mmCIF file of C-alpha atoms in Angstrom:
data_model
loop_
_atom_site.group_PDB
_atom_site.id
_atom_site.type_symbol
_atom_site.label_atom_id
_atom_site.label_comp_id
_atom_site.label_asym_id
_atom_site.label_seq_id
_atom_site.Cartn_x
_atom_site.Cartn_y
_atom_site.Cartn_z
ATOM 1 C CA MET A 1 47.647 -24.560 -25.051
ATOM 2 C CA ILE A 2 46.617 -27.215 -22.502
ATOM 3 C CA LEU A 3 43.356 -25.133 -21.279
ATOM 4 C CA SER A 4 42.324 -24.850 -25.286
ATOM 5 C CA VAL A 5 42.762 -28.371 -25.670
ATOM 6 C CA PHE A 6 40.553 -29.192 -22.535
ATOM 7 C CA PHE A 7 37.803 -26.851 -23.699
ATOM 8 C CA HIS A 8 37.395 -28.544 -27.059
ATOM 9 C CA PHE A 9 37.404 -32.062 -25.669
ATOM 10 C CA ASN A 10 34.707 -30.620 -23.236
ATOM 11 C CA VAL A 11 32.575 -29.377 -26.212
ATOM 12 C CA PHE A 12 32.610 -32.972 -27.978
ATOM 13 C CA VAL A 13 31.857 -34.835 -24.477
ATOM 14 C CA SER A 14 28.945 -33.367 -23.618
ATOM 15 C CA ASN A 15 27.024 -30.118 -23.954
ATOM 16 C CA ARG A 16 25.981 -29.637 -19.845
ATOM 17 C CA PHE A 17 29.552 -30.127 -18.802
ATOM 18 C CA VAL A 18 30.344 -27.093 -21.252
ATOM 19 C CA CYS A 19 28.076 -25.011 -19.245
ATOM 20 C CA ILE A 20 29.900 -26.193 -15.869
ATOM 21 C CA SER A 21 33.359 -26.040 -17.074
ATOM 22 C CA VAL A 22 33.053 -22.391 -18.247
ATOM 23 C CA LEU A 23 30.989 -21.212 -15.633
ATOM 24 C CA LEU A 24 33.621 -22.705 -13.268
ATOM 25 C CA ALA A 25 36.392 -20.905 -15.457
ATOM 26 C CA VAL A 26 34.414 -17.114 -14.849
ATOM 27 C CA LYS A 27 35.717 -15.244 -11.960
ATOM 28 C CA PRO A 28 33.449 -13.235 -10.353
ATOM 29 C CA GLY A 29 34.339 -9.472 -10.385
ATOM 30 C CA GLU A 30 36.090 -9.651 -13.511
ATOM 31 C CA GLY A 31 35.398 -6.152 -15.582
ATOM 32 C CA THR A 32 32.423 -6.059 -13.748
ATOM 33 C CA GLU A 33 29.600 -3.300 -14.625
ATOM 34 C CA ALA A 34 26.489 -3.415 -11.994
ATOM 35 C CA ARG A 35 22.898 -2.920 -13.572
ATOM 36 C CA ASN A 36 19.725 -2.853 -11.388
ATOM 37 C CA PHE A 37 16.449 -4.507 -12.382
ATOM 38 C CA THR A 38 13.120 -4.427 -10.511
ATOM 39 C CA ALA A 39 10.297 -7.219 -11.052
ATOM 40 C CA VAL A 40 6.957 -7.691 -9.528
ATOM 41 C CA LEU A 41 5.908 -10.642 -8.386
ATOM 42 C CA GLY A 42 4.131 -12.959 -10.662
ATOM 43 C CA GLN A 43 4.810 -10.970 -13.813
ATOM 44 C CA SER A 44 8.086 -10.817 -16.199
ATOM 45 C CA VAL A 45 10.972 -8.510 -16.679
ATOM 46 C CA THR A 46 13.961 -8.845 -19.165
ATOM 47 C CA LEU A 47 17.535 -8.736 -18.052
ATOM 48 C CA ARG A 48 19.537 -6.844 -20.767
ATOM 49 C CA CYS A 49 23.551 -7.317 -20.808
ATOM 50 C CA PRO A 50 25.742 -4.516 -22.299
ATOM 51 C CA GLY A 51 27.127 -4.875 -25.588
ATOM 52 C CA THR A 52 26.239 -4.373 -29.060
ATOM 53 C CA ASN A 53 28.323 -6.873 -31.020
ATOM 54 C CA SER A 54 27.341 -10.219 -32.073
ATOM 55 C CA PRO A 55 29.409 -12.430 -29.586
ATOM 56 C CA VAL A 56 29.911 -16.637 -30.144
ATOM 57 C CA ARG A 57 28.624 -17.379 -26.860
ATOM 58 C CA LEU A 58 26.555 -15.896 -23.884
ATOM 59 C CA TYR A 59 25.935 -17.124 -20.433
ATOM 60 C CA ILE A 60 23.272 -15.444 -17.694
ATOM 61 C CA GLN A 61 23.923 -17.138 -14.553
ATOM 62 C CA LYS A 62 22.857 -16.475 -11.006
ATOM 63 C CA ASN A 63 25.268 -16.130 -7.801
ATOM 64 C CA ASN A 64 23.838 -18.074 -5.197
ATOM 65 C CA GLY A 65 26.897 -17.328 -2.864
ATOM 66 C CA GLY A 66 28.429 -20.778 -3.033
ATOM 67 C CA GLY A 67 29.139 -20.419 -6.749
ATOM 68 C CA ALA A 68 27.053 -19.879 -9.921
ATOM 69 C CA GLU A 69 24.089 -21.505 -10.922
ATOM 70 C CA PHE A 70 23.480 -21.359 -15.229
ATOM 71 C CA ILE A 71 20.065 -19.799 -15.826
ATOM 72 C CA ASN A 72 20.002 -19.609 -19.804
ATOM 73 C CA GLY A 73 22.266 -18.152 -22.736
ATOM 74 C CA PHE A 74 23.550 -19.327 -26.199
ATOM 75 C CA ASP A 75 26.532 -20.241 -28.277
ATOM 76 C CA THR A 76 26.702 -19.805 -32.066
ATOM 77 C CA VAL A 77 28.514 -23.405 -32.080
ATOM 78 C CA GLN A 78 25.982 -25.970 -30.434
ATOM 79 C CA GLU A 79 22.967 -25.776 -28.474
ATOM 80 C CA LEU A 80 23.265 -25.652 -24.792
ATOM 81 C CA ALA A 81 21.548 -27.357 -22.235
ATOM 82 C CA ILE A 82 19.136 -25.211 -20.041
ATOM 83 C CA PRO A 83 18.448 -26.056 -16.775
ATOM 84 C CA PRO A 84 14.363 -27.675 -16.475
ATOM 85 C CA GLN A 85 13.459 -25.270 -13.802
ATOM 86 C CA TYR A 86 14.042 -22.098 -16.403
ATOM 87 C CA LYS A 87 14.120 -23.719 -19.529
ATOM 88 C CA TYR A 88 9.788 -22.956 -20.067
ATOM 89 C CA ARG A 89 10.515 -19.667 -18.138
ATOM 90 C CA THR A 90 13.042 -17.825 -19.717
ATOM 91 C CA THR A 91 13.555 -16.720 -23.088
ATOM 92 C CA ILE A 92 16.716 -15.549 -24.804
ATOM 93 C CA ASN A 93 17.221 -12.470 -27.391
ATOM 94 C CA ARG A 94 20.359 -12.922 -29.395
ATOM 95 C CA THR A 95 20.221 -9.749 -30.997
ATOM 96 C CA GLU A 96 19.637 -7.757 -27.811
ATOM 97 C CA LEU A 97 21.701 -9.549 -25.645
ATOM 98 C CA SER A 98 18.904 -10.274 -23.150
ATOM 99 C CA MET A 99 16.832 -12.857 -21.141
ATOM 100 C CA GLU A 100 13.043 -12.802 -20.437
ATOM 101 C CA MET A 101 12.243 -14.383 -17.241
ATOM 102 C CA ARG A 102 8.609 -14.838 -16.685
ATOM 103 C CA ASN A 103 6.278 -16.182 -13.723
ATOM 104 C CA ILE A 104 8.552 -14.229 -11.013
ATOM 105 C CA SER A 105 8.764 -15.281 -7.587
ATOM 106 C CA VAL A 106 10.807 -13.969 -4.739
ATOM 107 C CA SER A 107 13.459 -16.516 -5.321
ATOM 108 C CA ASP A 108 14.308 -15.333 -8.371
ATOM 109 C CA GLU A 109 15.724 -12.108 -6.698
ATOM 110 C CA GLY A 110 19.281 -11.739 -6.428
ATOM 111 C CA LEU A 111 22.831 -11.398 -8.247
ATOM 112 C CA TYR A 112 23.066 -12.417 -11.560
ATOM 113 C CA GLU A 113 26.266 -12.120 -13.944
ATOM 114 C CA CYS A 114 26.211 -12.007 -18.130
ATOM 115 C CA VAL A 115 29.274 -13.446 -19.251
ATOM 116 C CA VAL A 116 29.973 -12.321 -22.842
ATOM 117 C CA PHE A 117 32.178 -14.170 -25.229
ATOM 118 C CA LYS A 118 33.143 -11.380 -28.115
ATOM 119 C CA THR A 119 35.789 -14.853 -29.121
ATOM 120 C CA ARG A 120 36.174 -18.092 -27.949
ATOM 121 C CA GLU A 121 39.216 -17.216 -25.899
ATOM 122 C CA THR A 122 38.048 -13.590 -25.218
ATOM 123 C CA LYS A 123 35.394 -12.820 -22.281
ATOM 124 C CA LYS A 124 33.555 -9.918 -20.182
ATOM 125 C CA GLN A 125 31.344 -10.105 -17.067
ATOM 126 C CA PHE A 126 28.667 -7.918 -16.333
ATOM 127 C CA THR A 127 26.650 -7.871 -12.818
ATOM 128 C CA ILE A 128 22.981 -7.472 -12.714
ATOM 129 C CA TYR A 129 20.816 -7.230 -9.618
ATOM 130 C CA LEU A 130 17.181 -8.369 -9.849
ATOM 131 C CA THR A 131 14.359 -7.077 -7.070
ATOM 132 C CA VAL A 132 11.560 -8.152 -6.538
ATOM 133 C CA THR A 133 8.494 -6.216 -4.988
ATOM 134 C CA ALA A 134 4.795 -7.221 -4.658
ATOM 135 C CA LYS A 135 2.402 -4.560 -3.888
ATOM 136 C CA TYR A 136 0.480 -4.597 -0.165
ATOM 137 C CA ASN A 137 -3.208 -4.269 -0.511
ATOM 138 C CA ILE A 138 -4.933 -0.984 1.285
ATOM 139 C CA PRO A 139 -4.195 -0.957 4.746
ATOM 140 C CA ASN A 140 -7.006 -1.568 7.000
ATOM 141 C CA VAL A 141 -7.176 0.706 10.271
ATOM 142 C CA THR A 142 -9.274 -0.332 13.778
ATOM 143 C CA ALA A 143 -9.884 1.944 16.429
ATOM 144 C CA THR A 144 -11.353 0.523 20.119
ATOM 145 C CA CYS A 145 -11.916 3.747 22.167
ATOM 146 C CA ASN A 146 -13.326 3.604 25.880
ATOM 147 C CA GLU A 147 -14.380 7.045 27.992
ATOM 148 C CA PRO A 148 -12.619 7.400 31.357
ATOM 149 C CA ALA A 149 -14.602 9.457 34.003
ATOM 150 C CA SER A 150 -12.099 12.559 33.562
ATOM 151 C CA GLY A 151 -8.907 13.046 31.258
ATOM 152 C CA ALA A 152 -8.199 12.267 27.909
ATOM 153 C CA ARG A 153 -9.918 9.526 25.997
ATOM 154 C CA SER A 154 -7.859 6.364 24.894
ATOM 155 C CA CYS A 155 -8.057 4.325 21.399
ATOM 156 C CA ARG A 156 -6.302 0.995 20.463
ATOM 157 C CA LEU A 157 -5.300 1.187 16.752
ATOM 158 C CA SER A 158 -4.521 -1.119 14.779
ATOM 159 C CA CYS A 159 -3.272 -1.327 11.127
ATOM 160 C CA TRP A 160 -2.656 -4.156 8.695
ATOM 161 C CA ALA A 161 -1.838 -5.216 5.210
ATOM 162 C CA ALA A 162 -0.889 -8.368 3.444
ATOM 163 C CA GLY A 163 0.335 -9.591 0.081
ATOM 164 C CA GLY A 164 3.349 -7.301 -0.296
ATOM 165 C CA TYR A 165 6.912 -7.870 -0.612
ATOM 166 C CA PRO A 166 9.823 -6.877 0.376
ATOM 167 C CA TRP A 167 8.744 -6.216 4.495
ATOM 168 C CA GLY A 168 7.504 -3.200 5.080
ATOM 169 C CA ALA A 169 7.371 -0.533 8.500
ATOM 170 C CA VAL A 170 3.995 0.594 9.498
ATOM 171 C CA ARG A 171 3.914 4.367 9.439
ATOM 172 C CA TRP A 172 0.977 6.431 11.154
ATOM 173 C CA ALA A 173 -0.053 9.538 9.977
ATOM 174 C CA GLU A 174 -1.359 12.901 11.882
ATOM 175 C CA LEU A 175 -0.827 11.245 15.515
ATOM 176 C CA ASN A 176 1.522 12.904 18.205
ATOM 177 C CA LEU A 177 4.105 10.661 18.606
ATOM 178 C CA SER A 178 4.182 11.735 22.867
ATOM 179 C CA LEU A 179 0.735 10.089 22.951
ATOM 180 C CA MET A 180 1.456 7.191 21.812
ATOM 181 C CA ASN A 181 2.572 4.141 23.702
ATOM 182 C CA ASP A 182 2.250 0.079 23.875
ATOM 183 C CA LEU A 183 3.142 -0.216 20.515
ATOM 184 C CA GLN A 184 3.003 -3.741 19.442
ATOM 185 C CA ASN A 185 4.240 -5.499 16.032
ATOM 186 C CA ASN A 186 3.499 -8.870 14.739
ATOM 187 C CA SER A 187 5.006 -9.656 10.674
ATOM 188 C CA ILE A 188 4.342 -13.283 9.036
ATOM 189 C CA GLN A 189 5.687 -14.379 5.756
ATOM 190 C CA GLU A 190 3.709 -16.405 3.333
ATOM 191 C CA GLN A 191 5.500 -19.870 2.913
ATOM 192 C CA ASN A 192 5.136 -20.861 -0.419
ATOM 193 C CA PHE A 193 5.024 -16.989 -2.274
ATOM 194 C CA LYS A 194 7.151 -15.416 0.524
ATOM 195 C CA THR A 195 4.806 -12.679 0.683
ATOM 196 C CA TRP A 196 4.319 -10.424 3.949
ATOM 197 C CA THR A 197 1.358 -10.094 6.269
ATOM 198 C CA ILE A 198 2.269 -7.242 8.657
ATOM 199 C CA SER A 199 0.058 -5.624 11.548
ATOM 200 C CA GLU A 200 0.936 -2.684 14.195
ATOM 201 C CA SER A 201 -1.234 -2.075 17.064
ATOM 202 C CA LEU A 202 -0.827 1.158 19.902
ATOM 203 C CA SER A 203 -2.418 2.999 22.254
ATOM 204 C CA TYR A 204 -3.346 6.778 21.592
ATOM 205 C CA HIS A 205 -4.577 9.252 24.164
ATOM 206 C CA CYS A 206 -6.459 12.306 22.819
ATOM 207 C CA ASN A 207 -9.005 14.535 23.903
ATOM 208 C CA GLN A 208 -10.048 15.559 20.590
ATOM 209 C CA PRO A 209 -11.141 14.134 17.425
ATOM 210 C CA THR A 210 -8.053 13.025 15.450
ATOM 211 C CA ASN A 211 -7.876 11.822 11.660
ATOM 212 C CA VAL A 212 -5.824 8.951 11.535
ATOM 213 C CA SER A 213 -4.068 6.703 8.263
ATOM 214 C CA CYS A 214 -1.430 4.303 8.064
ATOM 215 C CA SER A 215 0.829 3.121 5.368
ATOM 216 C CA ILE A 216 2.565 -0.222 4.699
ATOM 217 C CA GLY A 217 4.895 -0.837 2.005
ATOM 218 C CA GLY A 218 3.964 2.346 -0.014
ATOM 219 C CA ALA A 219 0.344 1.418 0.301
ATOM 220 C CA THR A 220 -1.896 3.830 2.183
ATOM 221 C CA SER A 221 -5.416 3.711 4.378
ATOM 222 C CA ASN A 222 -8.354 5.604 3.983
ATOM 223 C CA MET A 223 -8.703 8.250 6.608
ATOM 224 C CA THR A 224 -10.894 7.725 9.788
ATOM 225 C CA THR A 225 -11.603 9.560 12.814
ATOM 226 C CA VAL A 226 -10.539 8.592 16.518
ATOM 227 C CA CYS A 227 -11.576 9.877 20.175
ATOM 228 C CA GLN A 228 -14.934 10.490 19.470
ATOM 229 C CA GLY A 229 -16.905 9.543 22.436
ATOM 230 C CA LYS A 230 -19.316 10.155 24.854
ATOM 231 C CA ALA A 231 -17.802 13.494 25.157
ATOM 232 C CA ASP A 232 -18.372 15.116 22.165
ATOM 233 C CA ASP A 233 -22.376 13.403 22.314
ATOM 234 C CA GLU A 234 -22.726 15.497 25.686
ATOM 235 C CA LYS A 235 -21.484 18.600 23.932
ATOM 236 C CA PHE A 236 -24.006 18.206 21.231
ATOM 237 C CA SER A 237 -26.672 17.314 23.568
ATOM 238 C CA LEU A 238 -25.706 19.980 25.659
ATOM 239 C CA ASP A 239 -26.302 22.493 22.272
ATOM 240 C CA ALA A 240 -29.388 20.972 21.227
ATOM 241 C CA ALA A 241 -30.560 22.031 24.959
ATOM 242 C CA VAL A 242 -29.548 25.414 24.679
ATOM 243 C CA ILE A 243 -31.219 25.980 21.269
ATOM 244 C CA SER A 244 -34.488 24.485 22.624
ATOM 245 C CA ALA A 245 -34.541 26.652 25.509
ATOM 246 C CA ILE A 246 -34.149 29.440 23.296
ATOM 247 C CA ALA A 247 -36.985 28.399 20.990
ATOM 248 C CA VAL A 248 -39.244 27.633 24.336
ATOM 249 C CA LEU A 249 -38.231 31.551 25.336
ATOM 250 C CA LEU A 250 -39.156 33.055 21.626
ATOM 251 C CA LEU A 251 -42.467 31.314 22.271
ATOM 252 C CA ILE A 252 -43.146 32.651 25.568
ATOM 253 C CA VAL A 253 -42.017 36.506 24.329
ATOM 254 C CA PHE A 254 -43.800 36.446 21.210
ATOM 255 C CA ILE A 255 -46.736 33.994 21.040
ATOM 256 C CA VAL A 256 -47.965 34.490 24.497
ATOM 257 C CA PRO A 257 -49.081 38.477 23.975
ATOM 258 C CA SER A 258 -50.181 37.636 20.660
ATOM 259 C CA VAL A 259 -52.806 35.216 21.761
ATOM 260 C CA TYR A 260 -53.741 37.288 24.564
ATOM 261 C CA ILE A 261 -54.632 40.289 22.136
ATOM 262 C CA ILE A 262 -56.489 37.889 20.084
ATOM 263 C CA ARG A 263 -58.665 36.722 22.570
ATOM 264 C CA LYS A 264 -58.938 40.263 23.810
ATOM 265 C CA CYS A 265 -60.478 41.731 20.727
ATOM 266 C CA CYS A 266 -62.454 38.638 19.879
ATOM 267 C CA GLY A 267 -63.878 38.178 23.437
ATOM 268 C CA ARG A 268 -65.636 41.656 23.067
ATOM 269 C CA ARG A 269 -69.741 41.489 23.269
ATOM 270 C CA ARG A 270 -71.833 43.324 20.912
ATOM 271 C CA PRO A 271 -74.270 45.879 22.770
ATOM 272 C CA VAL A 272 -77.671 44.451 23.222
ATOM 273 C CA PRO A 273 -80.783 46.784 23.626
ATOM 274 C CA GLY A 274 -82.238 46.736 27.096
ATOM 275 C CA ASP A 275 -79.036 46.252 28.932
ATOM 276 C CA ALA A 276 -78.695 48.100 32.070
ATOM 277 C CA ASP A 277 -74.925 48.774 31.385
ATOM 278 C CA VAL A 278 -75.425 49.835 28.214
ATOM 279 C CA GLU A 279 -74.719 53.772 27.501
ATOM 280 C CA VAL A 280 -78.038 55.521 25.353
ATOM 281 C CA PRO A 281 -76.462 57.815 23.115
ATOM 282 C CA LEU A 282 -77.613 61.582 24.281
ATOM 283 C CA ALA A 283 -79.850 62.252 21.094
ATOM 284 C CA LEU A 284 -81.370 59.171 21.665
ATOM 285 C CA ARG A 285 -82.362 59.919 25.067
ATOM 286 C CA THR A 286 -83.857 63.350 23.666
ATOM 287 C CA ALA A 287 -86.070 62.182 21.234
ATOM 288 C CA GLU A 288 -87.557 59.618 23.675
ATOM 289 C CA THR A 289 -88.844 62.745 26.065
#
């Protein structure tokens, strides 16, 4: 009875104080049923509390570890005081027992509580966990390779991407782990939006061209080919030299004899009367005598 009188007294004194006194009266974990929601950074999400009956009061609050922070809600008797930071980017749907939250930031991630009052004295609490995500841009892969005098080539590979949340590890595809060493990581979180820029570099030793790609937080780079050095160019030059030699040999085998035959045929001189070297047919000799 004393608690009931205290509650109604607070209703008439201060709307804001009503919110505070009720929040303190809620015991975390009492009748909890967990629900998970995911929101994209900068977009909106709708948090729905279980229940179909029309309650007399609904509070949606965030558990910050040290206490509950009132976000939004409604009361069938009076209007509730909404904190300024949530007043213009949250909207309560009384029919669906839900709250739309707009312009999501990383700070919105965390544990929320729906406190549903079926009557003034009967309540039920539900737990909601909101996860915030942001897509990384397409990772960029770069490769700087050297050409040793002998042995396998060595390439310095780098992969980086920005604008994502939460933090994500760099994953390489098509690389042999035994050929990797000197791995270095670097992660920077943006101060305002709390998104991450992640990079990783490593040394890779190989003796043949290798296709490489990397992924960060679900975003995958385009495929690139590494370990293409002078050895490949020399092999290509050697192949070209062999082809040229074969072509020259074919010229010698087929074209030179053909030229000789043509010159032989075209070089014969037609016989001219009076030439001593020209043989006179027998019939002509008889006629002359």
